[in-house]
mmCIF file of C-alpha atoms in Angstrom:
data_model
loop_
_atom_site.group_PDB
_atom_site.id
_atom_site.type_symbol
_atom_site.label_atom_id
_atom_site.label_comp_id
_atom_site.label_asym_id
_atom_site.label_seq_id
_atom_site.Cartn_x
_atom_site.Cartn_y
_atom_site.Cartn_z
ATOM 1 C CA MET A 1144 -166.967 124.976 18.947
ATOM 2 C CA LYS A 1145 -168.439 122.172 16.841
ATOM 3 C CA LYS A 1146 -171.809 120.651 18.206
ATOM 4 C CA LYS A 1147 -170.101 117.216 18.445
ATOM 5 C CA ASN A 1148 -167.392 118.401 20.743
ATOM 6 C CA LEU A 1149 -169.928 120.562 22.917
ATOM 7 C CA ALA A 1150 -172.202 117.372 23.104
ATOM 8 C CA TYR A 1151 -169.101 115.382 24.714
ATOM 9 C CA LEU A 1152 -168.387 118.285 26.879
ATOM 10 C CA LEU A 1153 -171.851 118.441 28.536
ATOM 11 C CA CYS A 1154 -172.344 114.987 28.847
ATOM 12 C CA SER A 1155 -168.991 114.763 30.496
ATOM 13 C CA ALA A 1156 -170.433 117.519 32.700
ATOM 14 C CA MET A 1157 -173.609 115.445 33.415
ATOM 15 C CA MET A 1158 -171.468 112.604 34.599
ATOM 16 C CA LEU A 1159 -169.961 114.767 37.113
ATOM 17 C CA THR A 1160 -173.083 116.289 38.282
ATOM 18 C CA ALA A 1161 -172.854 118.796 35.663
ATOM 19 C CA THR A 1162 -173.028 122.512 37.252
ATOM 20 C CA ALA A 1163 -171.979 121.309 40.587
ATOM 21 C CA GLY A 1164 -168.597 122.407 40.288
ATOM 22 C CA PHE A 1165 -165.838 119.969 38.915
ATOM 23 C CA THR A 1166 -163.136 120.492 41.421
ATOM 24 C CA ALA A 1167 -165.031 119.645 44.181
ATOM 25 C CA GLY A 1168 -165.273 116.088 43.065
ATOM 26 C CA ALA A 1169 -161.312 115.730 43.523
ATOM 27 C CA GLU A 1170 -161.285 117.336 46.941
ATOM 28 C CA GLU A 1171 -164.282 115.209 48.072
ATOM 29 C CA THR A 1172 -162.490 112.093 46.919
ATOM 30 C CA GLU A 1173 -159.322 112.889 48.820
ATOM 31 C CA THR A 1174 -161.512 113.908 52.148
ATOM 32 C CA GLU A 1175 -163.316 110.522 51.490
ATOM 33 C CA ALA A 1176 -159.781 108.680 51.539
ATOM 34 C CA VAL A 1177 -158.796 110.570 54.697
ATOM 35 C CA VAL A 1178 -162.060 109.902 56.484
ATOM 36 C CA GLU A 1179 -162.059 106.410 55.693
ATOM 37 C CA ALA A 1180 -158.438 106.086 56.956
ATOM 38 C CA GLU A 1181 -159.413 107.628 60.046
ATOM 39 C CA SER A 1182 -162.378 105.710 60.726
ATOM 40 C CA ALA A 1183 -160.852 102.419 60.176
ATOM 41 C CA GLY A 1184 -160.535 101.739 63.975
ATOM 42 C CA GLU A 1185 -164.312 102.639 64.505
ATOM 43 C CA THR A 1186 -166.404 99.665 65.867
ATOM 44 C CA GLU A 1187 -168.915 98.020 63.704
ATOM 45 C CA GLY A 1188 -171.927 99.929 63.331
ATOM 46 C CA GLU A 1189 -170.595 103.457 64.009
ATOM 47 C CA GLN A 1190 -170.693 106.006 61.089
ATOM 48 C CA SER A 1191 -168.203 108.552 60.170
ATOM 49 C CA ALA A 1192 -168.870 112.066 60.335
ATOM 50 C CA GLU A 1193 -169.060 112.122 56.460
ATOM 51 C CA GLU A 1194 -171.696 109.413 56.540
ATOM 52 C CA VAL A 1195 -173.706 111.352 58.912
ATOM 53 C CA GLN A 1196 -173.325 114.523 56.841
ATOM 54 C CA ASP A 1197 -174.341 112.443 53.678
ATOM 55 C CA ALA A 1198 -177.330 111.078 55.222
ATOM 56 C CA ASP A 1199 -178.728 114.556 56.400
ATOM 57 C CA PHE A 1200 -178.519 115.844 52.789
ATOM 58 C CA LEU A 1201 -182.128 116.334 52.673
ATOM 59 C CA SER A 1202 -182.162 118.966 55.238
ATOM 60 C CA LYS A 1203 -180.230 121.050 52.949
ATOM 61 C CA ILE A 1204 -182.863 121.238 50.061
ATOM 62 C CA GLN A 1205 -185.916 121.766 52.111
ATOM 63 C CA GLY A 1206 -188.687 123.498 49.910
ATOM 64 C CA SER A 1207 -190.583 123.160 46.432
ATOM 65 C CA TYR A 1208 -188.984 122.859 43.347
ATOM 66 C CA ILE A 1209 -189.947 123.248 39.466
ATOM 67 C CA GLU A 1210 -188.010 122.431 36.198
ATOM 68 C CA LEU A 1211 -184.944 124.405 35.860
ATOM 69 C CA PHE A 1212 -184.470 124.561 32.015
ATOM 70 C CA PRO A 1213 -187.912 125.989 30.948
ATOM 71 C CA GLU A 1214 -187.269 128.710 33.458
ATOM 72 C CA MET A 1215 -183.705 129.477 32.140
ATOM 73 C CA ALA A 1216 -184.950 129.693 28.569
ATOM 74 C CA LYS A 1217 -187.638 132.268 29.350
ATOM 75 C CA GLU A 1218 -187.029 135.384 27.097
ATOM 76 C CA GLU A 1219 -186.501 137.477 30.004
ATOM 77 C CA TYR A 1220 -183.330 135.737 30.862
ATOM 78 C CA ARG A 1221 -182.005 136.046 27.281
ATOM 79 C CA ASP A 1222 -179.697 138.952 27.832
ATOM 80 C CA ILE A 1223 -178.218 137.271 30.831
ATOM 81 C CA TRP A 1224 -177.259 134.322 28.701
ATOM 82 C CA LEU A 1225 -175.896 136.422 25.787
ATOM 83 C CA GLU A 1226 -173.801 138.332 28.013
ATOM 84 C CA GLU A 1227 -172.228 135.308 29.719
ATOM 85 C CA THR A 1228 -171.787 133.131 26.697
ATOM 86 C CA GLY A 1229 -170.629 136.093 24.739
ATOM 87 C CA ALA A 1230 -167.779 136.639 27.474
ATOM 88 C CA ILE A 1231 -166.338 133.284 26.844
ATOM 89 C CA VAL A 1232 -167.018 132.464 23.006
ATOM 90 C CA GLY A 1233 -167.422 136.078 21.521
ATOM 91 C CA GLU A 1234 -170.568 138.186 20.904
ATOM 92 C CA ASP A 1235 -170.787 136.735 17.437
ATOM 93 C CA LYS A 1236 -171.252 133.248 18.512
ATOM 94 C CA ALA A 1237 -173.357 134.240 21.646
ATOM 95 C CA GLU A 1238 -176.715 133.470 20.126
ATOM 96 C CA GLU A 1239 -175.755 130.096 18.639
ATOM 97 C CA THR A 1240 -174.040 128.938 21.861
ATOM 98 C CA THR A 1241 -177.019 129.757 24.133
ATOM 99 C CA ASP A 1242 -179.222 127.916 22.061
ATOM 100 C CA MET A 1243 -176.817 125.017 21.866
ATOM 101 C CA LEU A 1244 -176.286 124.947 25.782
ATOM 102 C CA LEU A 1245 -180.161 125.291 26.396
ATOM 103 C CA GLY A 1246 -180.967 122.479 23.640
ATOM 104 C CA MET A 1247 -178.302 119.807 25.113
ATOM 105 C CA CYS A 1248 -180.738 119.691 28.104
ATOM 106 C CA MET A 1249 -183.859 119.887 26.787
ATOM 107 C CA ALA A 1250 -184.415 116.453 25.093
ATOM 108 C CA GLU A 1251 -187.929 115.209 24.790
ATOM 109 C CA ILE A 1252 -186.578 111.462 24.600
ATOM 110 C CA TYR A 1253 -184.820 109.144 26.954
ATOM 111 C CA GLY A 1254 -184.412 105.524 27.625
ATOM 112 C CA GLN A 1255 -184.059 103.060 24.753
ATOM 113 C CA GLU A 1256 -185.451 105.816 22.463
ATOM 114 C CA ALA A 1257 -182.760 108.214 23.230
ATOM 115 C CA ILE A 1258 -180.095 105.229 23.000
ATOM 116 C CA ASP A 1259 -181.360 104.231 19.308
ATOM 117 C CA ALA A 1260 -181.695 107.833 18.218
ATOM 118 C CA TYR A 1261 -177.871 108.682 19.396
ATOM 119 C CA ALA A 1262 -176.516 105.589 18.170
ATOM 120 C CA GLU A 1263 -177.865 106.620 14.755
ATOM 121 C CA ASP A 1264 -176.898 110.251 14.728
ATOM 122 C CA PRO A 1265 -174.283 110.988 17.714
ATOM 123 C CA ASP A 1266 -174.253 114.691 16.845
ATOM 124 C CA SER A 1267 -178.073 114.805 17.961
ATOM 125 C CA MET A 1268 -177.197 113.768 21.453
ATOM 126 C CA ALA A 1269 -178.796 115.786 24.386
ATOM 127 C CA PHE A 1270 -180.238 115.342 27.638
ATOM 128 C CA ASP A 1271 -183.975 115.248 28.989
ATOM 129 C CA CYS A 1272 -183.972 117.356 32.115
ATOM 130 C CA TYR A 1273 -187.525 117.349 32.577
ATOM 131 C CA PHE A 1274 -189.749 115.766 35.589
ATOM 132 C CA LEU A 1275 -191.250 112.475 34.758
ATOM 133 C CA GLY A 1276 -194.139 110.659 36.040
ATOM 134 C CA GLY A 1277 -196.783 113.298 35.734
ATOM 135 C CA VAL A 1278 -194.885 115.769 38.479
ATOM 136 C CA SER A 1279 -194.912 119.586 37.943
ATOM 137 C CA GLU A 1280 -193.469 120.640 41.161
ATOM 138 C CA PHE A 1281 -191.394 118.426 43.818
ATOM 139 C CA THR A 1282 -191.316 119.227 47.662
ATOM 140 C CA VAL A 1283 -188.795 118.213 50.121
ATOM 141 C CA ASP A 1284 -190.334 118.493 53.679
ATOM 142 C CA GLY A 1285 -188.347 116.892 56.386
ATOM 143 C CA ASP A 1286 -187.640 113.340 55.174
ATOM 144 C CA THR A 1287 -190.700 113.370 53.142
ATOM 145 C CA ILE A 1288 -190.413 114.059 49.242
ATOM 146 C CA SER A 1289 -193.874 114.686 47.554
ATOM 147 C CA GLY A 1290 -194.916 115.653 44.191
ATOM 148 C CA VAL A 1291 -197.882 117.437 42.613
ATOM 149 C CA ASP A 1292 -199.151 117.634 38.976
ATOM 150 C CA GLU A 1293 -200.124 120.869 37.007
ATOM 151 C CA GLU A 1294 -203.396 121.287 38.739
ATOM 152 C CA GLY A 1295 -201.707 120.750 42.237
ATOM 153 C CA ASN A 1296 -202.990 117.268 42.471
ATOM 154 C CA GLU A 1297 -200.772 115.047 44.592
ATOM 155 C CA VAL A 1298 -198.919 112.399 42.606
ATOM 156 C CA PHE A 1299 -196.882 110.839 45.390
ATOM 157 C CA SER A 1300 -195.754 111.633 48.917
ATOM 158 C CA HIS A 1301 -193.481 108.974 50.800
ATOM 159 C CA THR A 1302 -190.731 109.213 53.662
ATOM 160 C CA TYR A 1303 -187.324 108.377 52.682
ATOM 161 C CA ASP A 1304 -184.242 106.744 54.288
ATOM 162 C CA TYR A 1305 -180.586 107.464 53.117
ATOM 163 C CA LEU A 1306 -178.889 104.567 51.483
ATOM 164 C CA GLU A 1307 -175.324 105.489 50.593
ATOM 165 C CA THR A 1308 -173.224 107.977 48.429
ATOM 166 C CA ASP A 1309 -172.579 106.174 45.136
ATOM 167 C CA GLU A 1310 -169.253 106.511 43.165
ATOM 168 C CA ASN A 1311 -170.607 109.402 41.306
ATOM 169 C CA GLY A 1312 -171.080 111.576 44.450
ATOM 170 C CA PHE A 1313 -174.831 111.263 44.172
ATOM 171 C CA TYR A 1314 -176.958 110.642 47.519
ATOM 172 C CA LEU A 1315 -179.002 107.799 47.147
ATOM 173 C CA TYR A 1316 -182.536 107.518 49.156
ATOM 174 C CA GLN A 1317 -185.212 104.824 49.282
ATOM 175 C CA SER A 1318 -188.853 105.285 50.123
ATOM 176 C CA GLU A 1319 -190.132 103.401 53.291
ATOM 177 C CA ASP A 1320 -193.060 102.603 51.424
ATOM 178 C CA ALA A 1321 -193.439 99.540 49.306
ATOM 179 C CA ASP A 1322 -195.824 100.968 46.854
ATOM 180 C CA ALA A 1323 -193.861 103.883 45.876
ATOM 181 C CA GLY A 1324 -193.369 102.747 42.175
ATOM 182 C CA GLN A 1325 -191.411 105.064 39.902
ATOM 183 C CA PHE A 1326 -190.493 107.211 43.109
ATOM 184 C CA THR A 1327 -189.116 104.193 45.251
ATOM 185 C CA TYR A 1328 -185.427 105.692 44.873
ATOM 186 C CA PHE A 1329 -184.037 109.242 44.584
ATOM 187 C CA ALA A 1330 -180.442 109.994 43.588
ATOM 188 C CA PHE A 1331 -179.427 113.508 44.267
ATOM 189 C CA ALA A 1332 -176.308 115.209 43.242
ATOM 190 C CA PRO A 1333 -174.667 117.408 45.831
ATOM 191 C CA ASP A 1334 -176.208 120.521 44.751
ATOM 192 C CA THR A 1335 -178.447 123.248 46.611
ATOM 193 C CA MET A 1336 -179.862 126.529 46.151
ATOM 194 C CA ASP A 1337 -177.498 127.876 48.573
ATOM 195 C CA GLU A 1338 -174.418 126.941 46.849
ATOM 196 C CA THR A 1339 -175.346 126.050 43.099
ATOM 197 C CA TRP A 1340 -178.655 127.767 42.671
ATOM 198 C CA HIS A 1341 -180.228 124.612 41.406
ATOM 199 C CA LEU A 1342 -180.768 120.807 42.120
ATOM 200 C CA GLU A 1343 -179.965 117.703 40.160
ATOM 201 C CA PHE A 1344 -181.644 114.452 40.724
ATOM 202 C CA ARG A 1345 -182.915 111.223 39.096
ATOM 203 C CA TYR A 1346 -185.502 108.642 40.565
ATOM 204 C CA SER A 1347 -186.799 105.353 39.674
ATOM 205 C CA GLU A 1348 -188.335 102.143 40.919
ATOM 206 C CA ASP A 1349 -185.234 100.029 40.218
ATOM 207 C CA LEU A 1350 -181.952 101.331 41.830
ATOM 208 C CA SER A 1351 -179.842 99.784 38.944
ATOM 209 C CA ASP A 1352 -181.770 102.300 36.580
ATOM 210 C CA LEU A 1353 -179.791 104.899 38.381
ATOM 211 C CA ALA A 1354 -176.470 103.477 37.883
ATOM 212 C CA SER A 1355 -175.630 104.946 34.383
ATOM 213 C CA TRP A 1356 -176.607 108.199 32.490
ATOM 214 C CA TYR A 1357 -176.216 106.168 29.172
ATOM 215 C CA GLU A 1358 -177.907 102.803 29.577
ATOM 216 C CA GLY A 1359 -181.161 101.304 30.879
ATOM 217 C CA ALA A 1360 -184.726 102.683 31.109
ATOM 218 C CA TYR A 1361 -183.553 106.281 32.039
ATOM 219 C CA ALA A 1362 -180.565 106.790 29.737
ATOM 220 C CA TYR A 1363 -179.856 110.457 28.955
ATOM 221 C CA TRP A 1364 -182.260 111.536 31.715
ATOM 222 C CA ASN A 1365 -181.261 113.932 34.576
ATOM 223 C CA VAL A 1366 -183.447 116.269 36.170
ATOM 224 C CA GLY A 1367 -182.585 119.999 36.624
ATOM 225 C CA ALA A 1368 -184.659 121.935 39.135
ATOM 226 C CA ILE A 1369 -184.793 125.366 40.656
ATOM 227 C CA ALA A 1370 -186.710 126.497 43.893
ATOM 228 C CA ALA A 1371 -190.204 127.533 43.071
ATOM 229 C CA ASP A 1372 -189.718 130.733 44.752
ATOM 230 C CA TYR A 1373 -186.485 131.417 42.932
ATOM 231 C CA ASP A 1374 -185.556 135.242 42.501
ATOM 232 C CA ALA A 1375 -183.635 137.125 39.551
ATOM 233 C CA GLU A 1376 -180.314 136.725 41.365
ATOM 234 C CA ASP A 1377 -180.876 133.010 41.833
ATOM 235 C CA MET A 1378 -181.398 133.048 38.021
ATOM 236 C CA GLU A 1379 -178.577 134.972 37.331
ATOM 237 C CA ASN A 1380 -176.134 132.922 39.230
ATOM 238 C CA ALA A 1381 -177.552 129.630 37.988
ATOM 239 C CA ILE A 1382 -176.691 130.950 34.420
ATOM 240 C CA HIS A 1383 -173.480 132.185 35.088
ATOM 241 C CA LEU A 1384 -172.391 128.786 36.585
ATOM 242 C CA PHE A 1385 -173.924 126.752 33.827
ATOM 243 C CA ALA A 1386 -172.207 128.644 31.290
ATOM 244 C CA THR A 1387 -168.944 128.881 32.633
ATOM 245 C CA GLU A 1388 -168.640 125.359 33.863
ATOM 246 C CA ASN A 1389 -169.641 123.959 30.571
ATOM 247 C CA LEU A 1390 -167.809 126.494 28.263
ATOM 248 C CA GLU A 1391 -164.620 127.642 29.979
#
């Protein structure tokens, strides 16, 4: 597969919450339509069952998380990658395909720098899936989201309220603290460790910056995370899901 084609494939995957499972999107859209129709007669101020479930998303991701792709790229998991990719593209292309899949999510540029770079060289397009803002580990505890740096020093800690679910299916949360800065808004894809063995999310000081993967201050940036206490089975499942969703 040519790199350009794979780049478009992976970016399309990101737009659909990447490894979250693409068929779920159509099912959710249909469900939303049904719920909307059924709730049309509700009195103003009442929430549908789906809205209540969306607002409760943080309860499904309680725990601490580290960056996904640096963990996925560890040598100890290389054989798993080669087995998964080789089964789809052939053993002779497994090494190249594995490197390409990982590389497409380990760029070190985002925002205007990435926009300019990929406009000049579209074939180099990739996503920055690292944590920003000096955070090394995120923790979700109740309705509080916090982060610490590499030395364990607290970078931020705020409580968050659910805002809405956007058109891409991301759950939007806003900090209750006026001085939350870069951590004012969070947008979570519908991923959990129980279902997809990873998380995907974005955060910013301006809600409009979370509206597009390809424009604005955070263009080509989408965090990939995995539980800090993940085990080998979690990683194997995450690699399998990532490889199959993006290659098959």
